[in-house]
Amino acid sequence: MSNAAPVTIEPMDEHNRALLGHVHPPDWVNPEPAAKYNIVVIGGGPAGLIVAAGAAGLGAKVALIEKHLLGGDCLIVGCVPSKCVIRSSRVAAEFRDAADYGIRFDGEPDIDFAAVMERMRKVRADLSHVDAAKRYQEELGVDIFLGEAKFSGKDGIEVAGKTLRYRRAVIATGARAAVLPIEGLEGSGYLTNETVFSLTERPKRLAVLGSGPIGCELAQAFQNLGSEVTVVELSSQILGREDRDAAQILHDRMKRDGVRFLLGATTRRVTTDGPEKVLHVEIDGKEELLRVDAILLGVGRQPNIEALNLEAAGIEYDARRGVKVDDHLRTTNPAVYAAGDVCMAWKFTHAADFAARIVIQNALFSVGFLGRKKLSALTMPWCTYTHPEVAHVGLSEQDATEKGVAIDTFVQPLSEVDRAVADGDTEGFVKVHVKKGTDRILGATIVARNAGDMISEITLAMTNGIGLGSIANTIHPYPTQADAIRKVGDLYNRTRLTPTVKKWMERWLAFRL
Ligand SMILES: Cc1cc2nc3c(=O)[nH]c(=O)nc-3n(C[C@H](O)[C@H](O)[C@H](O)COP(=O)(O)OP(=O)(O)OC[C@H]3O[C@@H](n4cnc5c(N)ncnc54)[C@H](O)[C@@H]3O)c2cc1C
C-alpha cells in the first residue's frame, strides 16, 4: 500500500519536494511486518529516531512508525527552520547596527522575506537526508511504517491496516503548540510553529502571544526582518523560567530592536476588522486594542497522545503533562517506554536524544533493577537563541532557595571581558552557583552572544565533577568571550585568600626578602 504524503508544508517547491523525498517519500510502500519486534517506536522525531537507530545498531529487530514527516518538530517546524530564520534576522540586525562599528550604508537593508524563507527551506531539505526513510530502512535496518499508530492491546500496535507485535514499545510522539481558549481566536485565524515556517510574505504587524523561548526567538527574528512585533505576555517577566536579571537583559535588547511588550496582559477576545485581527487585551483592568495582520501562538506545548488509544495498552496519561513515566522512562505498562516531548518537562532535542539513550538501555538490557538508567541523573542545559542568547544549566538561585541548598554565587559581567567589549557585546554575564564553601558547581546562567556554546563548558564541569577552581586553572585563549567563565573561576579563587591565608603569605614573603 502506498502512502501519499499529507501535504502540510508549503509552498510545494523544489526544496520541500526534496524534503518530502527523504522524510515521507510519496511512493513509499510499508514493509511486511516481522512476526515480532524487539522494539516498535511510535514517532519519528529526535527521540524516536535515536531509539530506532541505536537499538537496530545493537542488533535489535526494530520498527518505527511516523504519521507525518520523519525528523519531527525539530527538523520540520522547530529547531532547524527557526535557527535558519534567526540567522537571516541577525544579518539584518548587524546591517542596522553597522554604523556603530564604523560601517555606513545608505538607508535600511532591503529584506527579501521570501528569499529568507526559501533559504530556510533549502537548508532544511539539505539536512533531511540524515533522517531519510530509505537511509533508516536500507542502511540502518529499521522497518519504516508511514501512517498513524494506535495501540490495539497490550502487545500490539496498528498502523495502515497492519498490526505490529512487540516485546517493547516506545512512545515518542512529541508535542504540538497549545491553543488558548480565547473567544474569536479560532475564527480570526492564527499561526503556530506548524504554519509560521510556510509563510512567504512577511506579516506587517505581528502579535506574538507568549514570551517563552519560542515566542522570544520568533518575536525578535520577525522584528529584525521588518515586521512590527508586539509580544503579549500574562506574566510580568519574559522568559519566565529564567532568572529575572537574565530575562531583563533580553527584554531591554528586544525593546531596543523595536519589539513592543504588553506584560501582565490577558487577551480576552479576538475580533476581525476586514483583513485586520483585533486583540482585546486587558492590562491593569483596562482594555487595549491591538490591531495586527497575524497572530503567532507561543504559549506552551501540548503532548500528542489523543490518537494513540493508550487505554487499550493500560498506559496512564495526563492531558497536560503527557504520558506518565517513572524515572526510568517506563510507562504504567511495563513493556512500554516513552521519551521526548510527549512525557518530559525538558522539551528540547538534546533532552529527547539523551532520554532515547536511557530508553535503549532500560528497554533492551536492564534486568530487574540491574543496569537501569535514570532521567534524573542527567545534567540538562538549555538555551534560548535570541540576541543575546540566554543559556542555563542546573540549579538557579530560586531552585536553591526552594530546595534549601546553601550556595555561593559568582558573577562576571561581560562589560569587563575584553573580547565582549571589543565585539560590542557588553550586555550579559556569566553567573555560576557553587555549593556554599566549596567549588562544586550546582548551576549557571550565561547571557551572551554565544551563550549556548559557552554553557557546555559548565555542563562538562558539572557532569564530570570538575570544580570552579579547576576552571580557573584552565587556560582559555585570549581574547574570547568564554574567558568570562575562567574569570568566574578567578572570582572563586579570590575567596580562598582569607585574611589568615593572606597573613601567612605576607610573613613568608617577608622572610624571603
Ligand atoms: C519553534 C521551535 C523551535 C525549537 N527550537 C529548539 C532548539 O533550538 N533546540 C532544542 O533543543 N529544541 C528546540 N525545540 C524543541 C524540539 O523541537 C523538541 O523538543 C523535539 O523535536 C522533541 O522531539 P520528540 O522526538 O520528542 O518529538 P517530535 O519532534 O515532536 O516528534 C514526534 C513525531 O511523532 C509523530 N507522531 C505523533 N503522533 C503519532 C502517531 N499517532 N503515529 C505516528 N507518529 C506520530 C509526529 O508526526 C512527529 O514527527 C523547538 C521547538 C519549536 C516548536
Coordinates of C-alpha atoms and ligand atoms in Angstrom, one line a residue:
M1 CA 0.0 0.0 0.0
S2 CA 1.5 3.4 -1.0
N3 CA 1.3 6.3 1.5
A4 CA 0.9 9.7 -0.3
A5 CA 2.4 12.4 2.0
P6 CA -0.1 14.5 3.9
V7 CA 0.9 17.9 2.4
T8 CA 1.1 20.2 5.4
I9 CA 4.2 22.0 4.4
E10 CA 4.1 24.8 1.9
P11 CA 4.9 26.0 -0.7
M12 CA 5.5 22.8 -2.6
D13 CA 8.7 24.0 -4.3
E14 CA 11.8 22.0 -5.3
H15 CA 13.2 22.2 -1.7
N16 CA 10.0 21.0 0.0
R17 CA 9.8 18.2 -2.7
A18 CA 13.4 17.2 -1.9
L19 CA 12.5 17.2 1.8
L20 CA 9.5 15.0 1.3
G21 CA 11.5 12.7 -0.9
H22 CA 13.6 12.0 2.1
V23 CA 11.3 12.1 5.1
H24 CA 8.0 10.9 3.6
P25 CA 8.6 9.6 0.0
P26 CA 5.3 9.8 -1.9
D27 CA 5.8 6.3 -3.3
W28 CA 6.8 4.7 0.0
V29 CA 5.5 1.2 0.4
N30 CA 5.4 -0.1 4.0
P31 CA 7.3 -3.3 4.5
E32 CA 5.6 -6.6 5.6
P33 CA 5.7 -6.6 9.4
A34 CA 8.0 -9.1 11.1
A35 CA 6.3 -11.7 13.3
K36 CA 7.5 -9.8 16.4
Y37 CA 9.8 -6.8 17.1
N38 CA 12.2 -6.2 20.0
I39 CA 11.1 -2.6 19.8
V40 CA 8.3 -0.8 18.0
V41 CA 8.8 3.0 18.1
I42 CA 5.9 5.4 17.6
G43 CA 7.0 8.8 16.3
G44 CA 10.0 9.7 14.0
G45 CA 11.2 12.9 15.8
P46 CA 14.6 13.1 17.5
A47 CA 13.6 10.7 20.4
G48 CA 12.1 8.0 18.1
L49 CA 14.8 8.2 15.5
I50 CA 17.5 7.8 18.1
V51 CA 15.9 4.9 19.9
A52 CA 15.3 3.2 16.5
A53 CA 18.8 3.7 15.1
G54 CA 20.5 2.9 18.4
A55 CA 18.5 -0.3 19.0
A56 CA 18.9 -1.5 15.5
G57 CA 22.6 -0.8 15.6
L58 CA 22.9 -3.1 18.6
G59 CA 21.2 -5.9 16.7
A60 CA 17.5 -5.5 17.8
K61 CA 14.6 -6.0 15.3
V62 CA 13.1 -2.6 15.2
A63 CA 10.1 -0.9 13.6
L64 CA 9.5 2.9 13.5
I65 CA 6.1 4.4 12.7
E66 CA 5.7 8.0 11.6
K67 CA 2.4 9.6 10.7
H68 CA 3.7 12.8 9.1
L69 CA 7.4 13.6 8.3
L70 CA 10.4 11.8 9.7
G71 CA 12.6 14.3 11.6
G72 CA 9.7 15.5 13.7
D73 CA 9.3 19.0 15.0
C74 CA 13.0 19.6 15.3
L75 CA 13.7 19.3 11.6
I76 CA 10.4 20.3 10.1
V77 CA 8.8 23.0 12.2
G78 CA 11.2 23.6 15.2
C79 CA 14.9 23.9 15.8
V80 CA 16.2 23.8 12.2
P81 CA 13.8 26.3 10.5
S82 CA 13.8 28.7 13.5
K83 CA 17.6 28.8 13.6
C84 CA 17.7 29.5 9.8
V85 CA 15.3 32.4 10.1
I86 CA 17.1 33.7 13.2
R87 CA 20.4 33.6 11.3
S88 CA 18.9 35.8 8.5
S89 CA 17.4 38.1 11.1
R90 CA 20.8 38.5 12.7
V91 CA 22.4 39.5 9.4
A92 CA 19.7 42.2 9.1
A93 CA 20.3 43.4 12.6
E94 CA 24.0 43.6 12.1
F95 CA 23.4 45.7 9.0
R96 CA 21.3 48.1 11.0
D97 CA 23.9 48.3 13.8
A98 CA 26.8 48.6 11.3
A99 CA 27.2 52.3 11.8
D100 CA 28.2 51.6 15.4
Y101 CA 31.2 49.8 14.0
G102 CA 32.1 52.5 11.5
I103 CA 30.4 50.9 8.5
R104 CA 27.8 53.0 6.8
F105 CA 25.1 52.1 4.3
D106 CA 22.5 54.3 2.7
G107 CA 19.2 53.6 4.2
E108 CA 17.6 50.4 5.6
P109 CA 18.7 46.9 4.5
D110 CA 16.4 45.6 1.7
I111 CA 15.0 42.4 3.3
D112 CA 13.6 39.9 0.8
F113 CA 11.4 37.9 3.2
A114 CA 10.5 35.3 0.5
A115 CA 14.3 34.7 -0.1
V116 CA 14.9 34.3 3.7
M117 CA 12.2 31.6 3.8
E118 CA 13.5 29.9 0.7
R119 CA 17.0 29.7 2.2
M120 CA 15.4 28.1 5.3
R121 CA 13.6 25.6 3.1
K122 CA 16.8 24.7 1.2
V123 CA 18.8 24.2 4.4
R124 CA 16.1 22.1 5.9
A125 CA 16.0 19.9 2.8
D126 CA 19.8 19.7 2.7
L127 CA 19.8 18.4 6.3
S128 CA 16.9 16.0 5.8
H129 CA 18.9 13.1 4.2
V130 CA 20.1 12.1 7.7
D131 CA 16.5 11.3 8.7
A132 CA 15.5 9.8 5.4
A133 CA 13.1 6.8 5.4
K134 CA 15.4 5.0 2.9
R135 CA 18.5 5.5 5.0
Y136 CA 16.8 4.2 8.1
Q137 CA 15.4 1.1 6.3
E138 CA 18.2 0.2 3.9
E139 CA 21.3 1.3 5.8
L140 CA 20.3 1.1 9.5
G141 CA 17.9 -1.9 9.2
V142 CA 14.8 -0.3 10.7
D143 CA 11.4 -1.2 9.2
I144 CA 9.8 2.2 8.5
F145 CA 6.0 2.4 8.5
L146 CA 4.3 5.6 7.4
G147 CA 0.9 6.1 8.9
E148 CA -0.8 6.9 12.2
A149 CA -0.2 4.4 15.0
K150 CA -2.5 3.3 17.7
F151 CA -2.4 0.6 20.4
S152 CA -4.6 -2.4 19.7
G153 CA -3.8 -4.0 23.0
K154 CA -1.0 -4.6 25.5
D155 CA 1.4 -6.1 22.9
G156 CA 0.2 -4.8 19.5
I157 CA 0.2 -1.5 17.6
E158 CA -1.9 -0.9 14.5
V159 CA -0.7 1.1 11.5
A160 CA -2.0 1.4 8.0
G161 CA -4.1 -1.8 8.3
K162 CA -1.3 -3.9 9.8
T163 CA -0.7 -5.0 13.4
L164 CA 2.9 -4.9 14.7
R165 CA 3.7 -7.2 17.7
Y166 CA 6.3 -6.0 20.1
R167 CA 8.3 -7.1 23.2
R168 CA 8.9 -3.4 24.0
A169 CA 7.3 -0.3 22.6
V170 CA 8.4 3.3 22.8
I171 CA 6.0 6.3 22.6
A172 CA 7.9 9.3 21.1
T173 CA 5.0 11.2 19.6
G174 CA 6.2 14.7 20.7
A175 CA 4.0 17.7 21.4
R176 CA 2.3 20.5 19.5
A177 CA 1.5 24.1 20.1
A178 CA -1.0 24.7 22.8
V179 CA -4.0 26.7 21.8
L180 CA -5.6 29.2 24.2
P181 CA -9.4 29.1 24.5
I182 CA -9.7 32.8 23.6
E183 CA -13.1 33.9 22.2
G184 CA -12.8 34.6 18.5
L185 CA -9.2 33.3 18.1
E186 CA -10.2 30.2 16.1
G187 CA -12.3 32.3 13.7
S188 CA -9.8 35.0 13.2
G189 CA -7.0 32.5 12.3
Y190 CA -3.6 32.2 13.9
L191 CA -0.1 30.9 13.2
T192 CA 1.8 28.3 15.2
N193 CA 5.2 26.8 14.8
E194 CA 3.5 24.3 12.4
T195 CA 2.4 27.1 9.9
V196 CA 4.7 30.0 10.5
F197 CA 7.6 28.5 8.5
S198 CA 5.3 28.1 5.5
L199 CA 5.0 31.9 5.2
T200 CA 6.3 33.5 2.0
E201 CA 5.1 37.0 2.8
R202 CA 6.1 38.9 5.9
P203 CA 3.3 40.0 8.2
K204 CA 3.5 43.7 8.5
R205 CA 2.2 43.7 12.1
L206 CA 2.6 40.5 14.2
A207 CA 1.2 39.8 17.7
V208 CA 3.2 37.0 19.5
L209 CA 1.2 35.5 22.4
G210 CA 3.6 34.2 24.9
S211 CA 7.2 35.1 25.8
G212 CA 8.8 31.7 26.4
P213 CA 11.8 30.6 24.3
I214 CA 9.8 30.1 21.1
G215 CA 7.9 33.4 21.5
C216 CA 11.0 35.4 22.2
E217 CA 13.1 33.8 19.4
L218 CA 10.5 34.3 16.7
A219 CA 9.4 37.8 18.0
Q220 CA 13.0 39.1 17.8
A221 CA 13.6 37.4 14.5
F222 CA 10.4 38.8 12.8
Q223 CA 11.1 42.3 14.2
N224 CA 14.6 42.2 12.8
L225 CA 13.2 41.0 9.5
G226 CA 10.9 44.1 9.3
S227 CA 7.6 43.1 11.0
E228 CA 6.3 45.3 13.7
V229 CA 6.1 42.9 16.6
T230 CA 4.1 43.1 19.8
V231 CA 4.6 40.4 22.5
V232 CA 1.6 39.8 24.8
E233 CA 2.5 38.1 28.0
L234 CA 0.4 37.2 31.0
S235 CA 3.3 37.4 33.5
S236 CA 5.4 40.5 34.4
Q237 CA 8.6 38.9 33.1
I238 CA 9.5 37.4 29.8
L239 CA 11.3 34.0 29.7
G240 CA 9.5 33.0 32.9
R241 CA 11.8 30.0 33.6
E242 CA 15.0 32.1 33.6
D243 CA 16.5 34.4 36.3
R244 CA 14.9 37.8 36.3
D245 CA 18.3 39.6 35.6
A246 CA 18.9 37.4 32.6
A247 CA 15.4 37.9 31.2
Q248 CA 15.7 41.6 31.8
I249 CA 18.8 41.9 29.6
L250 CA 17.0 40.2 26.7
H251 CA 13.8 42.3 27.4
D252 CA 15.9 45.5 27.1
R253 CA 17.6 44.4 24.0
M254 CA 14.4 43.3 22.3
K255 CA 12.8 46.7 23.2
R256 CA 15.8 48.4 21.5
D257 CA 15.2 46.2 18.4
G258 CA 11.7 47.7 18.4
V259 CA 9.7 44.9 19.9
R260 CA 6.7 46.2 21.9
F261 CA 5.8 44.4 25.1
L262 CA 2.4 44.1 26.8
L263 CA 3.3 42.4 30.0
G264 CA 0.8 41.4 32.7
A265 CA -1.7 41.3 29.9
T266 CA -4.5 38.9 29.1
T267 CA -6.0 38.6 25.6
R268 CA -9.8 38.5 26.3
R269 CA -11.1 38.0 22.8
V270 CA -10.1 38.5 19.2
T271 CA -12.3 40.1 16.6
T272 CA -11.7 41.0 12.9
D273 CA -12.0 44.3 11.1
G274 CA -11.7 43.5 7.4
P275 CA -8.3 41.7 7.0
E276 CA -7.1 43.0 10.4
K277 CA -7.2 40.9 13.6
V278 CA -8.0 42.9 16.6
L279 CA -6.8 41.6 20.0
H280 CA -8.8 42.9 23.0
V281 CA -6.1 42.9 25.6
E282 CA -6.7 43.6 29.3
I283 CA -3.9 45.3 31.2
D284 CA -4.4 46.7 34.7
G285 CA -8.1 46.4 34.4
K286 CA -8.2 48.5 31.2
E287 CA -8.8 47.2 27.6
E288 CA -6.2 47.9 24.9
L289 CA -6.9 47.1 21.2
L290 CA -4.0 45.6 19.3
R291 CA -4.5 45.6 15.6
V292 CA -2.3 43.2 13.6
D293 CA -2.1 41.2 10.4
A294 CA -1.1 37.9 12.0
I295 CA -1.1 36.3 15.4
L296 CA 1.6 33.7 16.4
L297 CA 0.9 31.4 19.4
G298 CA 3.8 30.6 21.6
V299 CA 2.0 29.7 24.8
G300 CA 3.4 26.3 25.6
R301 CA 3.2 22.8 24.2
Q302 CA 0.6 20.1 24.5
P303 CA 1.6 16.3 24.3
N304 CA 0.4 14.3 21.3
I305 CA -1.5 11.4 23.0
E306 CA -5.1 11.6 21.7
A307 CA -4.8 9.2 18.7
L308 CA -2.8 6.5 20.5
N309 CA -5.6 4.6 22.2
L310 CA -3.4 4.4 25.3
E311 CA -6.2 2.9 27.4
A312 CA -6.0 -0.3 25.3
A313 CA -2.5 -0.8 26.4
G314 CA -3.0 0.2 30.1
I315 CA -0.9 3.3 29.8
E316 CA -1.8 6.2 32.1
Y317 CA -1.5 9.8 30.9
D318 CA -2.3 13.4 31.8
A319 CA -3.7 15.7 29.1
R320 CA -1.3 18.5 30.0
R321 CA 1.9 16.6 31.1
G322 CA 1.5 13.7 28.7
V323 CA 2.3 10.0 29.1
K324 CA 3.1 9.2 32.8
V325 CA 6.6 7.7 33.2
D326 CA 8.8 6.8 36.1
D327 CA 12.4 7.9 36.4
H328 CA 13.4 5.1 34.1
L329 CA 11.0 6.4 31.5
R330 CA 8.8 3.4 31.8
T331 CA 5.0 3.9 31.5
T332 CA 2.3 2.2 33.6
N333 CA 2.5 -0.7 31.1
P334 CA 5.9 -2.3 32.0
A335 CA 6.5 -3.3 28.3
V336 CA 6.1 0.3 27.1
Y337 CA 8.5 3.2 27.5
A338 CA 8.3 6.9 26.4
A339 CA 10.8 9.6 25.6
G340 CA 10.9 13.2 24.5
D341 CA 8.3 16.0 24.5
V342 CA 5.4 13.5 24.9
C343 CA 6.4 12.8 28.5
M344 CA 9.1 15.2 29.7
A345 CA 9.2 18.7 31.1
W346 CA 12.5 19.3 29.3
K347 CA 11.2 19.9 25.8
F348 CA 14.5 20.1 23.9
T349 CA 16.0 18.0 21.1
H350 CA 19.1 17.2 23.1
A351 CA 16.9 16.1 26.0
A352 CA 14.9 13.8 23.7
D353 CA 18.3 12.5 22.4
F354 CA 19.6 11.6 25.9
A355 CA 16.2 10.2 27.0
A356 CA 16.3 8.0 24.0
R357 CA 19.6 6.6 25.1
I358 CA 18.2 5.8 28.5
V359 CA 15.3 4.0 26.9
I360 CA 17.5 1.8 24.7
Q361 CA 19.5 0.7 27.8
N362 CA 16.4 0.2 30.0
A363 CA 14.2 -1.4 27.5
L364 CA 16.7 -3.8 26.0
F365 CA 19.4 -4.5 28.6
S366 CA 18.2 -3.9 32.1
V367 CA 17.2 -7.0 34.2
G368 CA 15.0 -6.0 37.1
F369 CA 16.8 -3.1 38.9
L370 CA 20.2 -4.0 37.4
G371 CA 21.6 -1.7 34.7
R372 CA 18.6 0.7 34.8
K373 CA 19.4 4.3 34.0
K374 CA 17.5 7.3 35.4
L375 CA 16.4 10.5 33.7
S376 CA 17.0 12.5 37.0
A377 CA 20.7 11.6 36.7
L378 CA 21.1 13.9 33.6
T379 CA 22.6 17.4 33.8
M380 CA 20.4 19.3 31.3
P381 CA 21.5 22.6 29.8
W382 CA 19.2 24.7 27.6
C383 CA 19.4 27.9 25.6
T384 CA 17.1 30.5 24.1
Y385 CA 18.6 31.5 20.8
T386 CA 17.9 35.2 20.9
H387 CA 20.4 38.0 20.7
P388 CA 21.9 37.8 23.3
E389 CA 21.4 34.1 23.9
V390 CA 20.2 33.1 27.4
A391 CA 21.6 29.7 28.5
H392 CA 21.2 27.8 31.7
V393 CA 22.2 24.5 33.4
G394 CA 21.5 23.0 36.8
L395 CA 20.1 25.0 39.8
S396 CA 19.0 28.6 39.7
E397 CA 19.1 30.9 42.7
Q398 CA 15.4 30.3 43.1
D399 CA 15.7 26.5 42.9
A400 CA 18.4 26.6 45.5
T401 CA 16.2 28.7 47.9
E402 CA 13.2 26.4 47.3
K403 CA 15.3 23.3 48.0
G404 CA 17.1 24.8 50.9
V405 CA 20.5 24.4 49.3
A406 CA 23.1 26.9 50.6
I407 CA 25.1 28.4 47.7
D408 CA 27.8 30.9 46.8
T409 CA 27.2 32.8 43.6
F410 CA 29.9 34.4 41.4
V411 CA 29.1 36.8 38.6
Q412 CA 31.3 38.0 35.8
P413 CA 29.7 40.9 33.8
L414 CA 30.7 40.8 30.1
S415 CA 31.4 44.6 30.3
E416 CA 34.7 43.5 32.0
V417 CA 35.6 40.9 29.4
D418 CA 37.9 42.3 26.8
R419 CA 36.5 40.3 23.8
A420 CA 32.9 41.2 24.7
V421 CA 33.9 44.9 24.8
A422 CA 35.7 44.6 21.5
D423 CA 32.7 42.9 19.9
G424 CA 30.3 45.5 21.4
D425 CA 28.6 42.6 23.3
T426 CA 28.7 44.0 26.8
E427 CA 25.1 43.2 27.7
G428 CA 25.4 39.9 29.5
F429 CA 27.1 37.9 32.2
V430 CA 28.3 34.5 33.4
K431 CA 26.8 33.6 36.7
V432 CA 27.8 30.4 38.5
H433 CA 26.4 28.9 41.7
V434 CA 28.6 26.6 43.8
K435 CA 27.8 24.6 47.0
K436 CA 28.5 27.0 49.8
G437 CA 32.1 27.0 50.9
T438 CA 33.2 24.6 48.1
D439 CA 33.9 24.9 44.4
R440 CA 31.3 22.3 43.4
I441 CA 29.3 23.8 40.6
L442 CA 25.5 23.4 41.1
G443 CA 24.2 25.6 38.3
A444 CA 24.9 28.5 35.9
T445 CA 23.2 31.1 33.7
I446 CA 25.0 32.7 30.8
V447 CA 23.7 35.7 28.8
A448 CA 26.0 36.3 25.9
R449 CA 26.1 36.3 22.1
N450 CA 27.1 32.6 22.0
A451 CA 25.8 31.5 25.5
G452 CA 24.5 28.3 24.0
D453 CA 28.1 27.3 23.1
M454 CA 29.6 28.6 26.3
I455 CA 27.2 26.8 28.7
S456 CA 28.7 23.4 27.5
E457 CA 32.0 24.2 29.4
I458 CA 30.0 24.4 32.7
T459 CA 27.9 21.4 31.8
L460 CA 31.1 19.4 31.1
A461 CA 32.4 20.5 34.5
M462 CA 29.2 19.6 36.3
T463 CA 28.9 16.2 34.6
N464 CA 32.5 15.3 35.4
G465 CA 32.8 16.8 38.9
I466 CA 35.3 19.5 37.8
G467 CA 35.2 22.4 40.3
L468 CA 35.3 26.1 39.6
G469 CA 38.9 26.2 41.0
S470 CA 39.9 23.8 38.2
I471 CA 38.2 26.0 35.6
A472 CA 40.3 28.9 36.9
N473 CA 43.4 26.8 36.2
T474 CA 42.4 26.1 32.6
I475 CA 44.0 28.3 30.0
H476 CA 41.4 29.9 27.7
P477 CA 42.6 31.7 24.6
Y478 CA 42.7 35.5 24.8
P479 CA 40.6 37.3 23.9
T480 CA 37.4 35.1 23.9
Q481 CA 34.0 35.7 25.4
A482 CA 34.3 32.2 27.0
D483 CA 37.3 33.6 29.0
A484 CA 34.5 35.1 31.2
I485 CA 34.0 31.5 32.6
R486 CA 37.7 31.3 33.6
K487 CA 37.3 34.7 35.2
V488 CA 34.4 33.4 37.3
G489 CA 36.9 30.8 38.5
D490 CA 39.3 33.6 39.5
L491 CA 36.5 35.2 41.5
Y492 CA 36.1 31.9 43.4
N493 CA 39.8 31.6 44.0
R494 CA 40.0 35.1 45.4
T495 CA 37.5 34.0 48.1
R496 CA 40.1 31.4 49.2
L497 CA 42.5 34.2 50.1
T498 CA 41.2 34.6 53.6
P499 CA 42.8 37.2 56.0
T500 CA 44.6 34.3 57.7
V501 CA 46.0 32.9 54.4
K502 CA 47.0 36.4 53.4
K503 CA 48.8 37.0 56.7
W504 CA 50.8 33.8 56.3
M505 CA 51.7 34.6 52.8
E506 CA 52.9 38.1 53.8
R507 CA 55.0 36.5 56.6
W508 CA 56.5 34.0 54.1
L509 CA 57.3 36.8 51.6
A510 CA 58.8 39.0 54.3
F511 CA 61.0 36.0 55.3
R512 CA 62.1 35.6 51.6
L513 CA 63.2 39.2 51.2
Ligands
LIG1 C1 9.8 26.7 17.0 C2 10.5 25.7 17.8 C3 11.9 25.8 18.0 C4 12.6 24.9 18.7 N1 14.0 25.1 18.9 C5 14.7 24.2 19.6 C6 16.1 24.4 19.7 O1 16.7 25.3 19.2 N2 16.7 23.5 20.5 C7 16.1 22.4 21.1 O2 16.8 21.6 21.7 N3 14.8 22.2 20.9 C8 14.1 23.1 20.2 N4 12.7 22.9 20.0 C9 12.1 21.7 20.7 C10 12.3 20.4 19.9 O3 11.8 20.6 18.5 C11 11.6 19.3 20.5 O4 12.0 19.2 21.9 C12 11.9 17.9 19.8 O5 11.5 18.0 18.5 C13 11.2 16.8 20.6 O6 11.4 15.6 19.9 P1 10.4 14.4 20.0 O7 11.0 13.3 19.3 O8 10.1 14.2 21.4 O9 9.1 14.9 19.3 P2 8.8 15.5 17.9 O10 10.0 16.1 17.3 O11 7.6 16.3 18.1 O12 8.4 14.2 17.0 C14 7.3 13.4 17.3 C15 6.9 12.7 16.0 O13 5.8 11.8 16.3 C16 4.9 11.8 15.2 N5 3.6 11.3 15.7 C17 2.7 11.9 16.6 N6 1.7 11.1 16.8 C18 1.9 9.9 16.1 C19 1.1 8.8 15.8 N7 0.0 8.5 16.5 N8 1.6 7.8 15.0 C20 2.8 8.0 14.4 N9 3.5 9.1 14.5 C21 3.1 10.1 15.3 C22 4.8 13.3 14.8 O14 4.4 13.4 13.5 C23 6.3 13.7 14.9 O15 7.0 13.5 13.7 C24 12.0 23.8 19.3 C25 10.6 23.6 19.1 C26 9.9 24.5 18.4 C27 8.4 24.3 18.2

